[in-house]
Short mmCIF file of C-alpha atoms and ligand atoms in Angstrom, two decimals:
data_model
loop_
_atom_site.label_atom_id
_atom_site.label_comp_id
_atom_site.label_asym_id
_atom_site.label_seq_id
_atom_site.Cartn_x
_atom_site.Cartn_y
_atom_site.Cartn_z
CA UNK E 1 -17.91 14.61 -4.85
CA UNK E 2 -15.07 15.15 -2.37
CA UNK E 3 -13.24 13.05 0.20
CA UNK E 4 -15.08 13.36 3.52
CA UNK E 5 -12.20 14.03 5.89
CA UNK E 6 -9.26 16.46 5.75
CA UNK E 7 -6.85 13.46 5.92
CA UNK E 8 -6.26 10.04 4.35
CA UNK E 9 -5.49 7.74 7.27
CA UNK E 10 -6.81 4.29 6.43
CA UNK E 11 -9.17 2.26 4.30
CA UNK E 12 -11.06 1.04 7.38
CA UNK E 13 -12.71 4.47 7.60
CA UNK E 14 -13.25 5.09 3.87
CA UNK E 15 -16.41 4.42 1.88
CA UNK E 16 -16.58 2.58 -1.46
CA UNK E 17 -17.63 5.90 -3.05
CA UNK E 18 -14.48 7.63 -1.77
CA UNK E 19 -12.32 4.76 -3.04
CA UNK E 20 -14.06 5.03 -6.45
CA UNK E 21 -13.40 8.78 -6.49
CA UNK E 22 -9.67 8.17 -5.90
CA UNK E 23 -9.54 5.45 -8.59
CA UNK E 24 -11.31 7.67 -11.15
CA UNK E 25 -9.05 10.64 -10.33
CA UNK E 26 -5.96 8.39 -10.52
CA UNK E 27 -6.98 7.28 -14.03
CA UNK E 28 -6.93 10.95 -15.08
CA UNK E 29 -3.56 11.42 -13.36
CA UNK E 30 -2.16 8.38 -15.18
CA UNK E 31 -2.94 10.08 -18.48
CA UNK E 32 -0.89 13.09 -17.30
CA UNK E 33 2.14 10.97 -16.42
CA UNK E 34 2.03 9.29 -19.85
CA UNK E 35 2.64 12.68 -21.53
CA UNK E 36 6.15 13.71 -22.67
CA UNK E 37 5.97 16.65 -20.23
CA UNK E 38 4.53 15.31 -16.98
CA UNK E 39 3.52 18.58 -15.37
CA UNK E 40 0.24 20.34 -14.57
CA UNK E 41 -0.23 23.43 -12.39
CA UNK E 42 -2.96 21.96 -10.15
CA UNK E 43 -1.04 22.31 -6.86
CA UNK E 44 1.05 25.37 -7.67
CA UNK E 45 1.80 27.26 -4.45
CA UNK E 46 1.09 24.23 -2.24
CA UNK E 47 3.71 22.50 -0.09
CA UNK E 48 3.91 18.75 0.55
CA UNK E 49 6.28 17.52 3.28
CA UNK E 50 7.22 13.82 3.41
CA UNK E 51 8.22 12.80 6.94
CA UNK E 52 9.66 9.28 7.04
CA UNK E 53 10.63 7.63 10.34
CA UNK E 54 11.20 4.29 8.52
CA UNK E 55 13.07 3.40 5.31
CA UNK E 56 11.19 3.63 2.01
CA UNK E 57 11.97 3.66 -1.69
CA UNK E 58 8.65 3.35 -3.53
CA UNK E 59 6.34 5.34 -1.26
CA UNK E 60 8.66 8.26 -0.56
CA UNK E 61 9.85 8.69 -4.15
CA UNK E 62 6.35 8.36 -5.61
CA UNK E 63 4.91 10.97 -3.21
CA UNK E 64 7.76 13.30 -4.14
CA UNK E 65 7.19 12.74 -7.87
CA UNK E 66 3.41 13.07 -7.45
CA UNK E 67 3.84 16.46 -5.78
CA UNK E 68 6.32 17.64 -8.42
CA UNK E 69 4.12 16.53 -11.36
CA UNK E 70 1.29 18.59 -9.83
CA UNK E 71 3.66 21.60 -9.43
CA UNK E 72 3.63 21.54 -5.61
CA UNK E 73 6.81 22.23 -3.66
CA UNK E 74 7.90 19.03 -1.96
CA UNK E 75 10.38 18.47 0.84
CA UNK E 76 11.61 15.21 2.38
CA UNK E 77 12.52 14.77 6.02
CA UNK E 78 14.02 11.58 7.40
CA UNK E 79 13.98 11.09 11.17
CA UNK E 80 17.71 10.39 11.34
CA UNK E 81 18.60 13.67 9.61
CA UNK E 82 16.16 15.91 11.50
CA UNK E 83 15.74 17.23 15.05
CA UNK E 84 13.95 13.95 15.86
CA UNK E 85 17.49 12.64 16.40
CA UNK E 86 17.84 15.32 19.16
CA UNK E 87 14.72 14.09 20.94
CA UNK E 88 11.98 16.22 19.34
CA UNK E 89 8.56 14.52 19.60
CA UNK E 90 6.37 13.62 16.63
CA UNK E 91 3.79 16.26 17.64
CA UNK E 92 6.41 19.02 17.95
CA UNK E 93 8.02 18.01 14.65
CA UNK E 94 4.61 18.18 12.96
CA UNK E 95 3.75 21.56 14.50
CA UNK E 96 7.10 22.90 13.30
CA UNK E 97 6.51 21.60 9.78
CA UNK E 98 3.05 23.17 9.75
CA UNK E 99 4.47 26.49 10.98
CA UNK E 100 6.89 26.32 8.05
CA UNK E 101 3.87 26.28 5.70
CA UNK E 102 3.04 22.64 4.89
CA UNK E 103 -0.36 22.04 3.30
CA UNK E 104 0.03 18.24 3.32
CA UNK E 105 2.16 16.09 5.63
CA UNK E 106 2.87 12.53 4.43
CA UNK E 107 3.93 10.40 7.40
CA UNK E 108 5.54 6.97 7.66
CA UNK E 109 6.03 5.86 11.26
CA UNK E 110 6.78 2.57 13.06
CA UNK E 111 3.90 3.04 15.54
CA UNK E 112 0.29 2.16 14.70
CA UNK E 113 -1.92 5.24 15.05
CA UNK E 114 0.90 7.79 14.52
CA UNK E 115 -0.82 9.36 11.48
CA UNK E 116 -4.14 9.55 13.38
CA UNK E 117 -2.40 11.37 16.25
CA UNK E 118 -0.81 13.80 13.82
CA UNK E 119 -4.13 14.47 12.08
CA UNK E 120 -5.62 15.58 15.41
CA UNK E 121 -2.60 17.79 16.17
CA UNK E 122 -2.28 19.89 13.00
CA UNK E 123 -4.64 21.59 10.55
CA UNK E 124 -2.69 20.48 7.47
CA UNK E 125 -3.91 17.36 5.67
CA UNK E 126 -2.17 14.19 6.86
CA UNK E 127 -1.58 11.16 4.62
CA UNK E 128 -0.69 7.84 6.24
CA UNK E 129 2.26 6.37 4.33
CA UNK E 130 2.36 3.35 6.65
CA UNK E 131 1.90 3.21 10.44
CA UNK E 132 3.49 0.16 12.07
CA UNK E 133 1.58 -3.01 11.26
CA UNK E 134 -1.71 -1.08 11.09
CA UNK E 135 -2.44 0.41 7.63
CA UNK E 136 -0.74 1.42 4.38
CA UNK E 137 -3.76 2.91 2.61
CA UNK E 138 -2.01 4.41 -0.42
CA UNK E 139 -0.38 1.04 -1.20
CA UNK E 140 -3.78 -0.68 -1.07
CA UNK E 141 -5.33 2.01 -3.27
CA UNK E 142 -2.64 1.54 -5.91
CA UNK E 143 -3.11 -2.25 -5.69
CA UNK E 144 -6.88 -1.88 -6.14
CA UNK E 145 -6.31 0.58 -9.02
CA UNK E 146 -3.97 -1.94 -10.73
CA UNK E 147 -6.46 -4.80 -10.41
CA UNK E 148 -9.33 -2.64 -11.72
CA UNK E 149 -7.16 -1.46 -14.63
CA UNK E 150 -6.23 -5.03 -15.57
CA UNK E 151 -9.47 -6.86 -14.83
CA UNK E 152 -12.00 -4.12 -15.57
CA UNK E 153 -14.00 -4.99 -12.44
CA UNK E 154 -13.44 -5.55 -8.73
CA UNK E 155 -16.74 -7.16 -7.72
CA UNK E 156 -16.38 -10.93 -7.36
CA UNK E 157 -12.64 -10.97 -8.16
CA UNK E 158 -10.76 -13.53 -6.00
CA UNK E 159 -7.70 -11.97 -4.35
CA UNK E 160 -5.32 -14.34 -2.52
CA UNK E 161 -2.97 -12.52 -0.12
CA UNK E 162 -0.12 -14.79 0.97
CA UNK E 163 2.57 -14.28 3.60
CA UNK E 164 3.11 -12.51 6.90
CA UNK E 165 -0.44 -11.20 7.37
CA UNK E 166 0.07 -10.51 11.09
CA UNK E 167 2.78 -7.87 10.58
CA UNK E 168 1.55 -6.52 7.24
CA UNK E 169 -0.09 -3.10 7.06
CA UNK E 170 -0.41 -3.73 3.31
CA UNK E 171 -2.51 -6.84 3.96
CA UNK E 172 -4.74 -5.03 6.45
CA UNK E 173 -5.44 -2.09 4.12
CA UNK E 174 -5.97 -4.39 1.14
CA UNK E 175 -8.42 -6.56 3.07
CA UNK E 176 -10.49 -3.48 3.97
CA UNK E 177 -10.24 -1.98 0.49
CA UNK E 178 -10.92 -5.03 -1.67
CA UNK E 179 -13.73 -6.12 0.67
CA UNK E 180 -15.44 -2.70 0.35
CA UNK E 181 -15.15 -2.91 -3.45
CA UNK E 182 -16.92 -6.30 -3.51
CA UNK E 183 -13.89 -8.54 -4.11
CA UNK E 184 -13.53 -11.95 -2.50
CA UNK E 185 -10.38 -11.94 -0.30
CA UNK E 186 -8.57 -15.00 1.06
CA UNK E 187 -5.38 -14.97 3.14
CA UNK E 188 -2.76 -17.66 3.57
CA UNK E 189 0.32 -18.26 5.69
CA UNK E 190 1.61 -20.25 8.65
CA UNK E 191 -0.85 -20.11 11.60
CA UNK E 192 1.72 -18.09 13.60
CA UNK E 193 1.49 -15.13 11.16
CA UNK E 194 -2.30 -15.08 10.66
CA UNK E 195 -4.05 -12.72 13.14
CA UNK E 196 -6.83 -14.57 14.99
CA UNK E 197 -9.44 -11.84 14.28
CA UNK E 198 -8.89 -11.80 10.50
CA UNK E 199 -11.91 -13.97 9.69
CA UNK E 200 -14.13 -11.34 11.34
CA UNK E 201 -13.05 -8.96 8.54
CA UNK E 202 -14.84 -11.26 6.08
CA UNK E 203 -11.87 -13.16 4.68
CA UNK E 204 -11.26 -16.89 4.41
CA UNK E 205 -8.06 -18.31 5.92
CA UNK E 206 -5.88 -21.04 4.38
CA UNK E 207 -2.61 -22.49 5.59
CA UNK E 208 -1.69 -24.28 2.33
CA UNK E 209 -0.78 -21.99 -0.57
CA UNK E 210 -2.04 -24.60 -3.08
CA UNK E 211 -5.56 -24.18 -1.67
CA UNK E 212 -5.39 -20.38 -1.39
CA UNK E 213 -4.31 -19.73 -5.01
CA UNK E 214 -6.80 -22.23 -6.48
CA UNK E 215 -8.88 -20.32 -9.11
CA UNK E 216 -7.50 -16.97 -7.89
CA UNK E 217 -7.70 -13.90 -10.16
CA UNK E 218 -4.99 -12.09 -8.19
CA UNK E 219 -2.09 -13.54 -6.19
CA UNK E 220 -0.52 -10.97 -3.88
CA UNK E 221 2.70 -12.16 -2.27
CA UNK E 222 3.99 -10.43 0.87
CA UNK E 223 7.46 -10.14 2.34
CA UNK E 224 8.24 -11.77 5.68
CA UNK E 225 8.68 -8.76 7.97
CA UNK E 226 11.57 -9.99 10.10
CA UNK E 227 12.09 -6.46 11.45
CA UNK E 228 8.63 -6.55 13.12
CA UNK E 229 8.75 -10.15 14.37
CA UNK E 230 9.65 -10.56 18.04
CA UNK E 231 10.39 -14.29 18.03
CA UNK E 232 10.92 -16.98 15.43
CA UNK E 233 7.40 -17.62 14.11
CA UNK E 234 8.51 -20.42 11.78
CA UNK E 235 11.56 -22.70 11.75
CA UNK E 236 13.59 -20.94 9.03
CA UNK E 237 13.26 -18.81 5.87
CA UNK E 238 14.27 -21.93 3.90
CA UNK E 239 11.38 -23.88 5.39
CA UNK E 240 9.02 -20.94 4.77
CA UNK E 241 10.16 -20.75 1.17
CA UNK E 242 9.63 -24.50 0.66
CA UNK E 243 6.03 -24.23 1.84
CA UNK E 244 4.94 -20.78 0.61
CA UNK E 245 7.18 -19.47 -2.21
CA UNK E 246 5.18 -18.67 -5.36
CA UNK E 247 6.55 -20.75 -8.24
CA UNK E 248 5.34 -21.94 -11.65
CA UNK E 249 3.66 -25.05 -10.25
CA UNK E 250 1.65 -23.08 -7.68
CA UNK E 251 0.80 -20.36 -10.22
CA UNK E 252 -0.68 -23.04 -12.50
CA UNK E 253 -3.43 -23.64 -9.90
CA UNK E 254 -4.74 -20.07 -10.27
CA UNK E 255 -6.87 -18.81 -13.16
CA UNK E 256 -4.93 -18.73 -16.48
CA UNK E 257 -4.99 -14.91 -16.49
CA UNK E 258 -4.21 -14.46 -12.78
CA UNK E 259 -2.13 -11.40 -11.89
CA UNK E 260 1.05 -11.74 -9.83
CA UNK E 261 1.39 -8.81 -7.42
CA UNK E 262 3.84 -7.76 -4.70
CA UNK E 263 3.98 -4.40 -2.89
CA UNK E 264 7.78 -4.61 -2.66
CA UNK E 265 10.46 -4.76 -1.54
CA UNK E 266 10.74 -8.31 -2.91
CA UNK E 267 12.90 -11.01 -1.33
CA UNK E 268 13.50 -13.17 -4.41
CA UNK E 269 13.62 -16.86 -3.63
CA UNK E 270 11.89 -16.44 -0.23
CA UNK E 271 8.21 -15.54 -0.86
CA UNK E 272 8.43 -15.45 -4.68
CA UNK E 273 10.77 -17.09 -7.19
CA UNK E 274 12.79 -14.82 -9.52
CA UNK E 275 10.89 -16.33 -12.50
CA UNK E 276 7.55 -15.23 -11.01
CA UNK E 277 8.83 -11.65 -10.52
CA UNK E 278 9.73 -11.50 -14.23
CA UNK E 279 6.70 -13.52 -15.39
CA UNK E 280 4.52 -11.98 -18.17
CA UNK E 281 1.62 -11.95 -15.71
CA UNK E 282 3.63 -10.08 -13.05
CA UNK E 283 2.38 -6.49 -12.61
CA UNK E 284 4.89 -5.60 -9.88
CA UNK E 285 6.48 -2.75 -11.85
CA UNK E 286 3.08 -1.47 -12.98
CA UNK E 287 2.04 -1.29 -9.31
CA UNK E 288 4.98 1.07 -8.74
CA UNK E 289 4.04 3.28 -11.73
CA UNK E 290 0.39 3.33 -10.67
CA UNK E 291 1.54 4.41 -7.20
CA UNK E 292 2.53 7.80 -8.64
CA UNK E 293 -0.89 8.31 -10.27
CA UNK E 294 -2.78 7.25 -7.14
CA UNK E 295 -0.69 9.51 -4.91
CA UNK E 296 -1.21 12.42 -7.33
CA UNK E 297 -4.96 11.80 -7.03
CA UNK E 298 -4.79 11.79 -3.23
CA UNK E 299 -2.72 14.98 -3.01
CA UNK E 300 -5.06 16.67 -5.50
CA UNK E 301 -8.27 15.60 -3.75
CA UNK E 302 -7.03 16.55 -0.26
CA UNK E 303 -5.80 20.00 -1.31
CA UNK E 304 -8.87 20.62 -3.49
CA UNK E 305 -10.91 20.32 -0.27
CA UNK E 306 -8.93 23.25 1.12
CA UNK E 307 -9.93 25.44 -1.84
N1 CP Q 401 5.54 -0.91 -0.72
C1 CP Q 401 6.25 -0.04 0.01
O1 CP Q 401 5.73 0.60 0.92
O2 CP Q 401 7.55 0.09 -0.36
P1 CP Q 401 8.60 1.10 0.31
O3 CP Q 401 8.84 0.63 1.73
O4 CP Q 401 9.82 1.03 -0.55
O5 CP Q 401 7.97 2.47 0.32
#
C-alpha cells in the first residue's frame, strides 16, 4: 500500500488506512533510531528542504534529523534569512527551491492553506508542518502513534483535548485523526476559544476541565496561542490557569493510567503545572522522540511513491 497523494497536507483528507500505514512504517523507523548507528540508505540522493516562515524547535529539528537518518540531504530555510525578506512570494520561493533539486518541501507558514497552494504549484512532494490555525498533521500523527504505542489500541480510547481549540492547528488535526481511528474525542476550554462548528466534527464540548478529564485515557493540554489571538478572549492568564491548568487534583479524575500529553512548547504554570510535566504518566518527551520516527516514515513513504 502507498499514500494516495504526492503530498501530506492534512488529516482531514487522509483515510484510516493511510494513517495506519504511517503508524506501521513509523514503528519500523523507531527501531532504526534505537540503534547505536541511526542511519539507513533509504533516501540516499534525495533532497529535503525545510522552509519555515514561523519559529519552530521540535518540528524543524525532527524533520532535519529524519532526513539525515534516512541519508537524504537536508537544508533549512527560514523566511527571515532568505529572499522572502526581499519580497519574494511563497510560490516563487517554492519554484526556486524545486529548481535547485528538492524532492520534498516541508513548509510551516502562518496562513491556512499555504501548503495546499504550494502542492499545486510544484511537482515536489509537500509536507504541511503547520499552516496557520488550520492543520499540523505530522504533530497529530506522532500524537496518535504515541497513544497507540502506550495503549495498544485507538478504538474507544477517550482523548480529552484542553485549551485554545480555536487557534490550535494541533487540535484540529488531532480531532480528525483520532476520530478516523475510532477514538472518542472531547474538547474543553472557555467558550471564547471553542470554535462553534467543532461539534459537527463529532466531538463533545465541555467548559469545565473537571468534566472533560473524567475517565479520560489521554489528557492533551494545549498552549494558549496569544500570538494568534486578536483580542483578549479571557480575563487574564492567571484566571485561565486557575480554571484550566492541569494539576494533581484534576489528573486524579481521569483513568488511573491516563497519559499526560502536550505538543509543546509548554508554558509551565499556565496550562499545565510543572509537576504534571515531570509526572511519571507524562509522555511529553516521548512525543518528541516519536516525532522523528513519524517524520522518517512520512519522508520515506512520499519519496517511495516517486520511485
Ligand atoms: N509542536 C510543535 O509544533 O512545536 P514547534 O513549534 O517547536 O515545532
